[in-house]
Short mmCIF file of C-alpha atoms in Angstrom, two decimals:
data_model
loop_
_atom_site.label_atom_id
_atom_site.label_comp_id
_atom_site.label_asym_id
_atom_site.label_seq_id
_atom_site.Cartn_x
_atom_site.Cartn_y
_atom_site.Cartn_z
CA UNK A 862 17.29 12.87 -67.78
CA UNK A 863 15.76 16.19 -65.99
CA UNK A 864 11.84 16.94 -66.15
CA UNK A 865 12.52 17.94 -70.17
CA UNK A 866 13.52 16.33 -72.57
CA UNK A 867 14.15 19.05 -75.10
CA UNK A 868 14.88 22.72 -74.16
CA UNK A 869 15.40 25.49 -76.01
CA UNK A 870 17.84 28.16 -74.23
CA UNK A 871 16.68 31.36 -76.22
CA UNK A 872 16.48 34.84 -76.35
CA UNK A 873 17.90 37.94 -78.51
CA UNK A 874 21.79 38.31 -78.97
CA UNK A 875 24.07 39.04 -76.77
CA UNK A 876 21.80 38.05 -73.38
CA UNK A 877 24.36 35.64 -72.55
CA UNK A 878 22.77 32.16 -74.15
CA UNK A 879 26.08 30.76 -75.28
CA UNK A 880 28.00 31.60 -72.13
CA UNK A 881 25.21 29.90 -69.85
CA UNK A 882 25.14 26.94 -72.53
CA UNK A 883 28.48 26.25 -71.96
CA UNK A 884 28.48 26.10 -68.06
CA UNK A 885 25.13 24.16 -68.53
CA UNK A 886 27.17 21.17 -70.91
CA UNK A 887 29.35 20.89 -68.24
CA UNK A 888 26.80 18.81 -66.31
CA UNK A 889 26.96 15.27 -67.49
CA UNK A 890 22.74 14.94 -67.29
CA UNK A 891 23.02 17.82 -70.05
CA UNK A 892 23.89 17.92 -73.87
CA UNK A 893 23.94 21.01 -75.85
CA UNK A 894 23.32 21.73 -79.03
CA UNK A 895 24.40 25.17 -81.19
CA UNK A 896 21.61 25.68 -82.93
CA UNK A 897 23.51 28.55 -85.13
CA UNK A 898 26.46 25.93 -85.60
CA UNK A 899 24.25 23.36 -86.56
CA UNK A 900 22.38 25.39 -89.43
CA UNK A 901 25.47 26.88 -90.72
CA UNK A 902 26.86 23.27 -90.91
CA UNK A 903 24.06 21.06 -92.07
CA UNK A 904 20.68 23.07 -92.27
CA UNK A 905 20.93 26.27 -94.22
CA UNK A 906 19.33 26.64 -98.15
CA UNK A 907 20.19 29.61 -100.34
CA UNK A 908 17.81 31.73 -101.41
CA UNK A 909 17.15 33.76 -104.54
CA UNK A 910 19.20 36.87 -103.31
CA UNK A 911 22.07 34.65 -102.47
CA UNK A 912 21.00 34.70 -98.54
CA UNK A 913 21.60 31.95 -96.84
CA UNK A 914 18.46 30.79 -94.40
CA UNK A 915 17.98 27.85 -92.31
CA UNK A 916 15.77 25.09 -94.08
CA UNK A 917 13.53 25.39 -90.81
CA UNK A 918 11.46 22.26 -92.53
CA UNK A 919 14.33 19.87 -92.18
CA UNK A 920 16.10 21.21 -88.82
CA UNK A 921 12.34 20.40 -87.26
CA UNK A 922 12.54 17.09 -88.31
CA UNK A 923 16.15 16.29 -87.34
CA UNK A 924 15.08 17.96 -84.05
CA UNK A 925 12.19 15.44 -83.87
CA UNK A 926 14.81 12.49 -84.50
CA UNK A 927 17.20 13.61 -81.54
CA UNK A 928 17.83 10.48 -79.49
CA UNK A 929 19.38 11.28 -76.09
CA UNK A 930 19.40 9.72 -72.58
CA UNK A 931 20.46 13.15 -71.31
CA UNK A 932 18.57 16.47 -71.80
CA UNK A 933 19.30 18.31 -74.97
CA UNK A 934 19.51 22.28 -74.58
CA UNK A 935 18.94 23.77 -77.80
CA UNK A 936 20.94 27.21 -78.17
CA UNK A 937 19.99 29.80 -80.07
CA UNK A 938 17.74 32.70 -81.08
CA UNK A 939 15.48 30.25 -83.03
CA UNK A 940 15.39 27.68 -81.26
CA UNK A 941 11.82 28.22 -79.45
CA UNK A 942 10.43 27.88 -83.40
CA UNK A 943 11.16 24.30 -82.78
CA UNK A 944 9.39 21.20 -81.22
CA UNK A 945 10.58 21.87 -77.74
CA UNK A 946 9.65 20.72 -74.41
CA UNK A 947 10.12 24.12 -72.66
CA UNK A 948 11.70 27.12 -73.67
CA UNK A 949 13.99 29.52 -71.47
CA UNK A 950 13.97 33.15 -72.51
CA UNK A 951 16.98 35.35 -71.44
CA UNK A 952 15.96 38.89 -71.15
CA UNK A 953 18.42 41.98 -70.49
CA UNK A 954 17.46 45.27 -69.52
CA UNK A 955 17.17 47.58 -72.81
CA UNK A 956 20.32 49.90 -71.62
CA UNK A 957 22.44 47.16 -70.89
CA UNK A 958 21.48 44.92 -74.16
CA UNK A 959 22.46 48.45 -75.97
CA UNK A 960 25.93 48.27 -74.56
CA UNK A 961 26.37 44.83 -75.37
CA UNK A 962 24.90 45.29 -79.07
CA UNK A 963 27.19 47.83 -79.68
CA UNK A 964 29.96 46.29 -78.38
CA UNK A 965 29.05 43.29 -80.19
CA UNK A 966 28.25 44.78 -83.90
CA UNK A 967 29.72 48.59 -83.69
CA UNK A 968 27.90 51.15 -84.87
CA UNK A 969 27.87 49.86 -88.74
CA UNK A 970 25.45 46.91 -86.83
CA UNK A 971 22.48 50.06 -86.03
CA UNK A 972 19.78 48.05 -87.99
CA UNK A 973 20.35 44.86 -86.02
CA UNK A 974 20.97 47.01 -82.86
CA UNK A 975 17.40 48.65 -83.36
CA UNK A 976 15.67 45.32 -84.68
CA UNK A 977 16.95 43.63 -81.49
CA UNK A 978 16.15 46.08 -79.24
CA UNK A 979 12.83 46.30 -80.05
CA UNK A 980 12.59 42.51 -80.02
CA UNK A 981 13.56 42.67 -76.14
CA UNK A 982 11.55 45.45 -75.52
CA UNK A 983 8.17 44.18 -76.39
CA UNK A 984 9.12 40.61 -75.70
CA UNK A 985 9.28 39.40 -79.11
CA UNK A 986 10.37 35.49 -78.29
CA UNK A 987 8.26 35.10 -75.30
CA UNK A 988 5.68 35.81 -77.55
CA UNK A 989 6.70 33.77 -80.40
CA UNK A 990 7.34 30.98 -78.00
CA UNK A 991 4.01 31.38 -75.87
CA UNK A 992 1.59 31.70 -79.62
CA UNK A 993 3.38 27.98 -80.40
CA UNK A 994 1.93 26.55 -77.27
CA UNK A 995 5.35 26.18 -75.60
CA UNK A 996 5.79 26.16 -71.93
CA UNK A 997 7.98 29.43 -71.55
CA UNK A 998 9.54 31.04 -68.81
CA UNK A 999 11.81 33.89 -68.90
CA UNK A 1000 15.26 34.66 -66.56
CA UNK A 1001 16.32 38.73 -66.29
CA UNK A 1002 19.99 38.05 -66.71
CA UNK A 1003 20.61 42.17 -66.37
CA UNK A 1004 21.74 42.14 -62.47
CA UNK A 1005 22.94 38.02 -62.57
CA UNK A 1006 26.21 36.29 -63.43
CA UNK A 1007 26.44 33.13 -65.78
CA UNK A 1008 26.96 30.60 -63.56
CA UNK A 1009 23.75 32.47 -61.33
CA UNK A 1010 21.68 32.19 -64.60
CA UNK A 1011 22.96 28.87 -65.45
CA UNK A 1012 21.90 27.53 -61.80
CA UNK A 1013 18.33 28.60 -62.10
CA UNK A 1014 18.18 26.76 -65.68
CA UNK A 1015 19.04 23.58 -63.52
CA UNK A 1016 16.69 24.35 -61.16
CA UNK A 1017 14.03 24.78 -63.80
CA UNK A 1018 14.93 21.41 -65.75
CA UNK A 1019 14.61 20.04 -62.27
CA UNK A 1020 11.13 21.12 -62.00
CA UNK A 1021 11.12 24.30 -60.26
CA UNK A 1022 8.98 27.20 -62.01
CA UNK A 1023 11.50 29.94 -62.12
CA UNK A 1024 10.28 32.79 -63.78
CA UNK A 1025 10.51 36.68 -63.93
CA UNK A 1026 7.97 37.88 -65.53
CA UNK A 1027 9.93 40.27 -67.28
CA UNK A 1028 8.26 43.60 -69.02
CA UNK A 1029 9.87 46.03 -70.72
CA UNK A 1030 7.50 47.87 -72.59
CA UNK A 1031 7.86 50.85 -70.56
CA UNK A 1032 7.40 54.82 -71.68
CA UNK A 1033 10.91 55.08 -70.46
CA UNK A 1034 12.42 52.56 -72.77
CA UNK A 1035 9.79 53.41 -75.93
CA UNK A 1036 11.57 56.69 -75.41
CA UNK A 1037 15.37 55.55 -74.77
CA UNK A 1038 14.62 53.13 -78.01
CA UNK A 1039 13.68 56.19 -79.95
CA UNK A 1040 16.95 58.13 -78.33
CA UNK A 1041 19.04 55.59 -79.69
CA UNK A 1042 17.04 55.43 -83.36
CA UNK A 1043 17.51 59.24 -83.55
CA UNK A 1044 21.46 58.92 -82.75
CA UNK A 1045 22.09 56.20 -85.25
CA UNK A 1046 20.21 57.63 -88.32
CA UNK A 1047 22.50 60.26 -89.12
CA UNK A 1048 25.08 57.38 -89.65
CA UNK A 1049 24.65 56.04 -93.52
CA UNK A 1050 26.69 53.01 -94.85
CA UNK A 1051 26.60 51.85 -98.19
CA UNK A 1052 24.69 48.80 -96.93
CA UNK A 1053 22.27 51.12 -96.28
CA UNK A 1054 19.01 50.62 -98.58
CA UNK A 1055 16.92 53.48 -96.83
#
């Protein structure tokens, strides 16, 4: 087992987390779990609008209960909300997440292109991760491959303090954010509420 014994691979969607996961469970000193799989599957409640959620409650105690000789890489955007050893942020440049959001979701997707975007840009899960006490370090994926991203993760579980410092909150992309805000509220959907 590396320097960590649980890890959380994080960040908003569509940085790349499940791509690097899967190069990263190719190593045989590495398990990964999908965190999203793994709610959908065993950890998600209803609520009273018919939403599902994931029972956070119990996912933190099966977390706890994880018995491994290898070290576990928990994927997903909520996985630094869990008792982790370390967690590994993946941030992508603002313009670049934008292509990939919209490629991801389509324009129909605008509110979770905004809320994400804004996430990135003011470092949301750094945050979140940091306020919990959790050793965090982030990776700019914007100008590296996978398997580059996915080398520095190895390098980090062996101990080295990789870390980019990453900072977004710019007057540039406060104003590119509110480009993109003005060029997607003209679009309505009826799963609009606003």
């Amino acid at each position: 087992m590396g320097l960590y014994k649980l890890v959380a691979l994080t960040g908003v969607p569509c940085v790349g987390k499940s791509t690097v996961a899967n190069i990263l469970a190719k190593y045989e000193d590495v398990e990964v779990v999908n965190l999203n799989r793994l709610i959908i599957e065993k950890f998600s409640v209803e609520s009273e609008g018919g939403v599902k959620t994931a029972d956070m409650e119990a996912l933190e105690k099966h977390v706890r209960n994880l018995k491994s000789d290898k070290t576990v890489i928990l994927e997903g955007h909520l996985s630094h909300l869990l008792p982790v050893d370390i967690a590994i942020v993946l941030r992508c440049e603002p313009k670049l997440l934008y292509e990939r959001l919209l490629q991801r979701y389509g324009i129909k997707g605008k509110c979770k292109i905004i809320e994400n975007l804004e996430a990135e840009i003011i470092g949301a899960i750094t945050c979140e991760a940091r306020c919990r006490g959790i050793k965090t370090l982030e990776i700019d994926v914007s100008n590296k491959t996978p398997p580059q991203t996915a080398k520095l993760i190895r390098q980090i579980l062996q101990g080295k303090d990789v870390n980019d410092f990453v900072n977004w909150l710019t007057e540039e992309n406060i104003e590119f954010l509110h480009g993109i805000r003005e060029k997607l509220k003209d679009y309505k959907f009826s799963s609009d509420y606003t």
